[in-house]
Short mmCIF file of C-alpha atoms and ligand atoms in Angstrom, two decimals:
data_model
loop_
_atom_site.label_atom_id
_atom_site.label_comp_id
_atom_site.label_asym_id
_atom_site.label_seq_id
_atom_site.Cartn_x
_atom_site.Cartn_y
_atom_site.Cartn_z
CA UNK A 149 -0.17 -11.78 11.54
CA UNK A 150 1.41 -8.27 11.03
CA UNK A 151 5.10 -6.92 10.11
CA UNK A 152 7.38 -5.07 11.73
CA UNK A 153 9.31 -2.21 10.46
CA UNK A 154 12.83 -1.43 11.79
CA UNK A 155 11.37 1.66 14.34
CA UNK A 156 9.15 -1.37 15.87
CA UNK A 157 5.77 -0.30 14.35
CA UNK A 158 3.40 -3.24 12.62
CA UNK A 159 1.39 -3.27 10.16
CA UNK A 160 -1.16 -6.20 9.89
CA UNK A 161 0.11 -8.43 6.85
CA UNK A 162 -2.70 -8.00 4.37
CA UNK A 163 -3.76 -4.83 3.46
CA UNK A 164 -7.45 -3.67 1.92
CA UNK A 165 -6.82 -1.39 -1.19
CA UNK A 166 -9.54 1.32 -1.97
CA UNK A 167 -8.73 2.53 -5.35
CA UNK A 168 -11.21 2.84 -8.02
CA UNK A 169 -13.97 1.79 -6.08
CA UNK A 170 -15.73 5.09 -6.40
CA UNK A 171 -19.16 5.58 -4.70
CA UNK A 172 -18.72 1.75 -3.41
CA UNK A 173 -15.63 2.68 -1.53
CA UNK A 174 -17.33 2.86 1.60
CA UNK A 175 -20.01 -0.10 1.26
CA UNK A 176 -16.69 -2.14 0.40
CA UNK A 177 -14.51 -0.59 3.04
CA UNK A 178 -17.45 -1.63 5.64
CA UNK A 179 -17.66 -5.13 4.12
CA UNK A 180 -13.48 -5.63 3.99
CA UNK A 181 -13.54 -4.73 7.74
CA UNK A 182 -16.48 -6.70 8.55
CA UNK A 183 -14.57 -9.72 7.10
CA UNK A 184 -11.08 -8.80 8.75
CA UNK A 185 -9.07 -6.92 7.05
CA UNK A 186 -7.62 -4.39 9.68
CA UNK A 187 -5.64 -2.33 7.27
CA UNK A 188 -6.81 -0.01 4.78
CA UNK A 189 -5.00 1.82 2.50
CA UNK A 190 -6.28 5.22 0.31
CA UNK A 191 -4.54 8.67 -1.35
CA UNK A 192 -6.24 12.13 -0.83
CA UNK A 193 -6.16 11.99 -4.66
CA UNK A 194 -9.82 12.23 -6.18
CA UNK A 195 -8.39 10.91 -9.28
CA UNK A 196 -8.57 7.18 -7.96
CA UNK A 197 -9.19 7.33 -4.83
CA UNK A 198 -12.12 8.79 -2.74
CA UNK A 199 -10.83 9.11 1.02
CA UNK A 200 -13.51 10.80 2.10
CA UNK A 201 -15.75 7.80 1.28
CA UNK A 202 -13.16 5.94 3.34
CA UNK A 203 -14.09 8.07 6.32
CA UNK A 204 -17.72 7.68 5.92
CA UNK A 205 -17.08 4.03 6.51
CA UNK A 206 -15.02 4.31 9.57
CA UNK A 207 -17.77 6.57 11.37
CA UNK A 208 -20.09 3.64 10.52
CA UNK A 209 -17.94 1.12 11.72
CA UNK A 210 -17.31 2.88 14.64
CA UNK A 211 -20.51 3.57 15.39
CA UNK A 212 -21.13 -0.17 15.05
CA UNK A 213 -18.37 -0.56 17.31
CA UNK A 214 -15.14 -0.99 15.45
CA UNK A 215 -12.19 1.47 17.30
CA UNK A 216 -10.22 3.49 15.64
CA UNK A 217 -6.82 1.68 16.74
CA UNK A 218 -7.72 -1.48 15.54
CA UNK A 219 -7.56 -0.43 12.75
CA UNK A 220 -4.21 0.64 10.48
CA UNK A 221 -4.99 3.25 8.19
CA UNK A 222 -2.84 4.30 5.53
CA UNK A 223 -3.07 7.20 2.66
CA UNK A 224 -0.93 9.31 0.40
CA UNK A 225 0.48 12.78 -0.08
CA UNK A 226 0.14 13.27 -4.04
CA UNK A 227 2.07 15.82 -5.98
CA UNK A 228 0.54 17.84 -8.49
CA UNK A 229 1.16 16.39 -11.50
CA UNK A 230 -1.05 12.97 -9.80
CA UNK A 231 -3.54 15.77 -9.26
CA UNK A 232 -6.49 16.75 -10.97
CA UNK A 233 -8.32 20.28 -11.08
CA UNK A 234 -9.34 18.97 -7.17
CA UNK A 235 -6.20 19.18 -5.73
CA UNK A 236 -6.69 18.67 -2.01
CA UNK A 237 -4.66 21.76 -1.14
CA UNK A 238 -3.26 25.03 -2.59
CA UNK A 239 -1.31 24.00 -5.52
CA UNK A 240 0.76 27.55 -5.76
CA UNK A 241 1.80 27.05 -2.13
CA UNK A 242 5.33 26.16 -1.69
CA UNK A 243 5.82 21.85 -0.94
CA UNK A 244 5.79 22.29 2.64
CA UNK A 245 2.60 23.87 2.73
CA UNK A 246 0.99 21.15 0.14
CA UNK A 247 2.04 18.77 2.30
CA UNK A 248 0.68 20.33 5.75
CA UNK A 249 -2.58 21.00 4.14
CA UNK A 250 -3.02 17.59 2.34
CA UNK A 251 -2.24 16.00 5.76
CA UNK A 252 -4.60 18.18 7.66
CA UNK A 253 -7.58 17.09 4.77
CA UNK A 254 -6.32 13.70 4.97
CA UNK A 255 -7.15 13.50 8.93
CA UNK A 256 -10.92 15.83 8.22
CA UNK A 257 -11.92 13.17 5.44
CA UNK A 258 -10.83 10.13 7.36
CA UNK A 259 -12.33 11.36 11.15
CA UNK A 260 -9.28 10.38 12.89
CA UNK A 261 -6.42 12.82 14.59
CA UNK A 262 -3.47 10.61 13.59
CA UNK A 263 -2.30 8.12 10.64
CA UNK A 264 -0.39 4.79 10.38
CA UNK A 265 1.22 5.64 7.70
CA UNK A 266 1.58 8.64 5.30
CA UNK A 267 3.15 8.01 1.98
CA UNK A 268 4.85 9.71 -0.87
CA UNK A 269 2.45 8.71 -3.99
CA UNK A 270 5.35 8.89 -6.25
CA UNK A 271 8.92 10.90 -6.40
CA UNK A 272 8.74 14.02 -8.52
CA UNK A 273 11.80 12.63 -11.18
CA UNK A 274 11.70 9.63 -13.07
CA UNK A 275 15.26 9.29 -12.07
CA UNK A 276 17.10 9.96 -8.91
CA UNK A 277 15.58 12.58 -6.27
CA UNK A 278 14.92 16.10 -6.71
CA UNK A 279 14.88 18.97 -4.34
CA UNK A 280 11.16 18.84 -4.28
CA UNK A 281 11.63 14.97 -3.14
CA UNK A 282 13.82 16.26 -0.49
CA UNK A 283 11.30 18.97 0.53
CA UNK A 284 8.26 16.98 0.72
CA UNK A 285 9.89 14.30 2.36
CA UNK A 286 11.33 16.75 5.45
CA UNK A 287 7.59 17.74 5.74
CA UNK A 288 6.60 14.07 6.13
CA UNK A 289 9.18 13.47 8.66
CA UNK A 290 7.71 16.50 10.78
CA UNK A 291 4.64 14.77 10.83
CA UNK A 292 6.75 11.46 11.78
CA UNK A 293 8.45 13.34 14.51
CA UNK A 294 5.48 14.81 15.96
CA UNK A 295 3.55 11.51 16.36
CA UNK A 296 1.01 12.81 13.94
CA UNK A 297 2.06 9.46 11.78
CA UNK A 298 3.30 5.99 13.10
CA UNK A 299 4.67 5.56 9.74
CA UNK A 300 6.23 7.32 6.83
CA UNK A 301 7.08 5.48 3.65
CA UNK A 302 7.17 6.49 -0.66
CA UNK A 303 5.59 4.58 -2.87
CA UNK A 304 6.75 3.66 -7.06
CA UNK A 305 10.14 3.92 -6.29
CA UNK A 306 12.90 2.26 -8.41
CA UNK A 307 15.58 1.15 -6.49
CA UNK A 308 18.18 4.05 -6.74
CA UNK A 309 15.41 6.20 -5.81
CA UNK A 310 15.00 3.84 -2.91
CA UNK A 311 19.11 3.69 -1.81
CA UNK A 312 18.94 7.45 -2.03
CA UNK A 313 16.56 8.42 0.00
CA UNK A 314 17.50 5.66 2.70
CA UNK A 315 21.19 7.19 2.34
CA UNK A 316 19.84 11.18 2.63
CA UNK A 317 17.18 11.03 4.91
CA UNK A 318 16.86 12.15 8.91
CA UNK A 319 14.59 9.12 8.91
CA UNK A 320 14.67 6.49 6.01
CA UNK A 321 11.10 4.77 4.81
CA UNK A 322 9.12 2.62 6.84
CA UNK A 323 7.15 1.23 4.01
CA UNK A 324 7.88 1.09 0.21
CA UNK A 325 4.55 0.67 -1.95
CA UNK A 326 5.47 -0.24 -5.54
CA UNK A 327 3.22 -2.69 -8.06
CA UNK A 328 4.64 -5.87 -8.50
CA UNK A 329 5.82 -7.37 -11.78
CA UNK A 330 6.91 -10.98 -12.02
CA UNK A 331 9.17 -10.26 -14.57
CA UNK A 332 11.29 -8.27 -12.31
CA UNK A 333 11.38 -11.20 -10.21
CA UNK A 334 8.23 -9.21 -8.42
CA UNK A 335 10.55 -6.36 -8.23
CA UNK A 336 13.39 -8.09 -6.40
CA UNK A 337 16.20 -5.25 -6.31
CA UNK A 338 13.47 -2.98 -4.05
CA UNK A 339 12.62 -5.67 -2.12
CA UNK A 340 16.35 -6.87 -1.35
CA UNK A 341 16.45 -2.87 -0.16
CA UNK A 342 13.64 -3.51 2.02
CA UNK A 343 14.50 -6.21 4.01
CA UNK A 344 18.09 -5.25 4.40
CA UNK A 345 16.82 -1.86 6.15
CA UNK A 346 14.14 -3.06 7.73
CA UNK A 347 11.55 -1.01 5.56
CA UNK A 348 7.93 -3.13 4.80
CA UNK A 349 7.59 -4.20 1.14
CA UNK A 350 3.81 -3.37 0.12
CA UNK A 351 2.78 -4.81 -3.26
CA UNK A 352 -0.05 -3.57 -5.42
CA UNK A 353 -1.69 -5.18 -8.66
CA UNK A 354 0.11 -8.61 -7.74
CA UNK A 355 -2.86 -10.11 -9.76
CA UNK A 356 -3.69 -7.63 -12.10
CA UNK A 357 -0.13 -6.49 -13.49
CA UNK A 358 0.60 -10.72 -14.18
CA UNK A 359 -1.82 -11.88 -15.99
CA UNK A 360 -0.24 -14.51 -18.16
CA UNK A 361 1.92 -15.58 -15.70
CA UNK A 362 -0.96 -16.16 -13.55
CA UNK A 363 -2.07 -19.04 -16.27
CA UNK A 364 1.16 -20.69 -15.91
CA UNK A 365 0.34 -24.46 -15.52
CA UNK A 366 2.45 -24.67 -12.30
CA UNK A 367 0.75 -22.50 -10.66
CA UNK A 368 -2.67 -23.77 -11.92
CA UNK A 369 -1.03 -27.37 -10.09
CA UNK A 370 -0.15 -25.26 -6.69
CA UNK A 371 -3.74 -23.94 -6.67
CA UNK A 372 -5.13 -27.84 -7.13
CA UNK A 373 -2.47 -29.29 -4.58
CA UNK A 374 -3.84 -26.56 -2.21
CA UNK A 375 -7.21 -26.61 -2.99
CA UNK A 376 -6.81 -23.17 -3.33
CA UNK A 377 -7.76 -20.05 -6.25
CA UNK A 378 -5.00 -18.89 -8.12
CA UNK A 379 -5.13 -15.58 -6.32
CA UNK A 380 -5.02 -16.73 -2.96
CA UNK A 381 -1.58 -19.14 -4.07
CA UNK A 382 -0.51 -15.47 -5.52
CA UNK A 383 -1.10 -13.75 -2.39
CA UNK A 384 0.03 -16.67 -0.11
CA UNK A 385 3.37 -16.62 -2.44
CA UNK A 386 3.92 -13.19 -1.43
CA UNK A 387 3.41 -13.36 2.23
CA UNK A 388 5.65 -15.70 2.74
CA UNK A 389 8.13 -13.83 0.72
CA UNK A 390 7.92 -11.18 3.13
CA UNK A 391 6.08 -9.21 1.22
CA UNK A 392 2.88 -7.43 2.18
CA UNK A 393 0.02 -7.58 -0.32
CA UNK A 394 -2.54 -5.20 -1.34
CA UNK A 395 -5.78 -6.96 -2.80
CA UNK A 396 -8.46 -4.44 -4.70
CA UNK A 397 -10.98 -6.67 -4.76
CA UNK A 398 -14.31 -5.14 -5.06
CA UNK A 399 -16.51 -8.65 -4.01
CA UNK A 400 -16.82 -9.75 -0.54
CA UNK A 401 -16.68 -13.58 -1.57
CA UNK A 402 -13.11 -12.75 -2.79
CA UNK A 403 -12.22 -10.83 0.22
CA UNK A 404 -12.82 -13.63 2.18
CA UNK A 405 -11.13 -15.91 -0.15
CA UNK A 406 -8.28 -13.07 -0.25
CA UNK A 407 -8.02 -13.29 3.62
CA UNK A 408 -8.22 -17.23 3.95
CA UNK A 409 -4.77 -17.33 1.88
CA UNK A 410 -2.97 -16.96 5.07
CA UNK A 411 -3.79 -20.21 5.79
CA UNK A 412 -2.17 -22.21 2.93
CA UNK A 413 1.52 -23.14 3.05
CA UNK A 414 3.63 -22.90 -0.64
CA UNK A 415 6.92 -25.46 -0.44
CA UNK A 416 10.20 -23.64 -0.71
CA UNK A 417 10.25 -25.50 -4.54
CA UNK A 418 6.85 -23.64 -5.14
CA UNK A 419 8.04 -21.04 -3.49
CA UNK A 420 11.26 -20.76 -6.30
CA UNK A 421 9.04 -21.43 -8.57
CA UNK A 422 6.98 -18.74 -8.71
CA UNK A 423 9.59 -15.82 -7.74
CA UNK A 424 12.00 -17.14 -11.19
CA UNK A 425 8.68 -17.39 -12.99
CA UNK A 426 9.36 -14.57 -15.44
CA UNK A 427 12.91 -14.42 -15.04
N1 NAP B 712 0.60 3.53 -4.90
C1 NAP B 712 0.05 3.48 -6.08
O1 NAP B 712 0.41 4.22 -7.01
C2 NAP B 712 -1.04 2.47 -6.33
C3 NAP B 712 -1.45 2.20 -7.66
C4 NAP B 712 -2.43 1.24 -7.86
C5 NAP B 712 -2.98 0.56 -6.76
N2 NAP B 712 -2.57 0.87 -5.48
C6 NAP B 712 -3.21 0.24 -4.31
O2 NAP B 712 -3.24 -1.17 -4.46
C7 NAP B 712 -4.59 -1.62 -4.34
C8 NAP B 712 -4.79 -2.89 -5.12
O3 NAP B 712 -4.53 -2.67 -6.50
P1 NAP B 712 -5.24 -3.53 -7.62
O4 NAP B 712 -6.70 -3.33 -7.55
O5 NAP B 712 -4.57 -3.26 -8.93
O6 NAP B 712 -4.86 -5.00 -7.12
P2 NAP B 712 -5.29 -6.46 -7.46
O7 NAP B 712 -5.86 -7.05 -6.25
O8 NAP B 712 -4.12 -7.10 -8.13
O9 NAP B 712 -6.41 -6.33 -8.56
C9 NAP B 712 -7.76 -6.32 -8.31
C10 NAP B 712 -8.40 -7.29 -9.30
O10 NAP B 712 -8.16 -8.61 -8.80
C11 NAP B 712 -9.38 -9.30 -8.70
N3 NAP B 712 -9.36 -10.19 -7.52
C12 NAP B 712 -8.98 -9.94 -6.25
N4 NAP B 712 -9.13 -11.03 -5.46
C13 NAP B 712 -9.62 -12.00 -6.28
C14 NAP B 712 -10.00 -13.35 -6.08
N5 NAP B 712 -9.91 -13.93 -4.87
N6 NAP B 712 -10.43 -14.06 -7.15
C15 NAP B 712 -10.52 -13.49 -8.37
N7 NAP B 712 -10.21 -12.20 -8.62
C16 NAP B 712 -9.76 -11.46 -7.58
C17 NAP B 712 -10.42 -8.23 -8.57
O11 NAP B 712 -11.65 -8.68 -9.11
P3 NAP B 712 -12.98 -8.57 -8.19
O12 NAP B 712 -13.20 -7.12 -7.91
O13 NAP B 712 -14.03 -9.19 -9.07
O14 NAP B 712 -12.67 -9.38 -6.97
C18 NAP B 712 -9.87 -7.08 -9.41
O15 NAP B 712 -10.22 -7.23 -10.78
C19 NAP B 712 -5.41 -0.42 -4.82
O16 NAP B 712 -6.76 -0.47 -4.39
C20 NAP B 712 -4.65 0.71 -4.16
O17 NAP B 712 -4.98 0.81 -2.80
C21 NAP B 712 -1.61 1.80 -5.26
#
């Protein structure tokens, strides 16, 4: 299954999430592929993220067989202040230049000559957009333009953030990435932006960030009905929400659980259910 955005690229509907997984990242990203997960995503951010490890597993996956455009790949341009002392790219350089030379490391590390998708890892204000926003965004949409990225999207936005940028923008998000609370109704104001543009809804920590409402008794009784794990009715819940989930699983058994959600079916009650959950 995949999702389309509104300038006709897909993305495959479950995505493989690499952060934290440190020295593992490429043993896991090997195993996640091996199972069937065809999209990975990653940051050039050494903080959480180790891209390059990413790469490693690509060359052996490829070497194995595996092609590169099979496979969606996805990673992140991350301002300074998500930065440690290893910035990936001259952090007195003006925006344009951090994001040229981020890009360029981004395609080294991860052995490839073009990306899916190249995201924002976060706007530079809490509130509204900046000029920096503006600038690092016009950067990304030269890469856009030039084919060197089928995608570009910006990841924790709030809302306003979201209508701004889709409002100011020679070309408005493909992809939002934002985690995904249940108590605000799994961020339902972002994704109402999202599917009224056309722009694909990527959730992160969909398990991890709703942990008591995950032991909600109804949706222990969805999990028996199915005969299903509670995160597989959480990432079924969210597929067929439109949404497109990111698992960080770091165990193969749950990656194949992960992936064997798409084949359960949530009733449009359940469905209800679970989206008012927190509300
Ligand atoms: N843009 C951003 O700022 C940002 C921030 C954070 C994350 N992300 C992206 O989102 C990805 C996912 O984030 P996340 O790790 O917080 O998501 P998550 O999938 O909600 O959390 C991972 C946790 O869920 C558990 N899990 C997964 N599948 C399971 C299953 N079938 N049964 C039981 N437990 C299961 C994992 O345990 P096991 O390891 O034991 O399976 C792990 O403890 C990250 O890797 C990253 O790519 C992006």
């Amino acid at each position: 299954m995949t999702l389309t955005a509104y300038n006709n690229v897909s993305i495959p509907s479950f995505m493989y999430g690499t952060a934290w997984k440190k020295e593992a990242t490429s043993k896991l990203v090997q195993s996640a592929v091996a199972l069937g997960f065809k999209a990975i995503d990653t940051a050039n951010q050494l903080i959480h993220y180790e891209e390059a490890r990413v790469g490693e597993a690509l060359l052996a996956l490829g070497e194995k067989g595996t092609r590169r455009e099979s496979l969606f790949l996805q990673t992140k341009f991350t301002p300074v202040n998500g930065q440690d002392h290893r910035t990936p790219y001259d952090a007195s350089a003006d925006l344009t230049t951090q994001v040229k030379q981020s890009f360029a490391s981004s395609l080294t590390h991860l052995h490839t000559d073009y990306l899916d998708s190249y995201v924002l890892h976060g706007p530079y204000s809490r509130q509204g957009l900046g000029k920096e926003d503006r600038e690092v965004w016009a950067a990304m949409e030269d890469f856009y333009e030039s084919g060197k990225t089928k995608m570009i999207g910006i990841s924790n936005v709030t809302a306003e953030q979201l209508r701004l940028l889709c409002e100011g923008a020679k070309h408005k998000p493909m992809a939002v990435q934002n985690r995904c609370f249940a108590v605000t109704g799994w961020d339902q104001e972002v994704r109402a932006i999202c599917r009224a543009q056309g722009i694909i809804y990527q959730g992160f920590s969909l398990l991890t960030a709703n942990g008591t409402v995950l032991a909600d008794p109804a949706i222990r009784a969805i999990a028996k009905r199915l005969g299903a794990g509670i995160a597989q009715v959480v990432f079924r819940f969210a597929m067929q929400i439109g949404m497109l989930p990111l698992t960080g699983t770091t165990n193969p058994q749950h990656m194949k659980e992960d992936l064997q959600s798409e084949s359960f079916e949530l009733s449009p009650e359940e469905i209800l259910h679970i989206e008012t959950i927190a509300l």
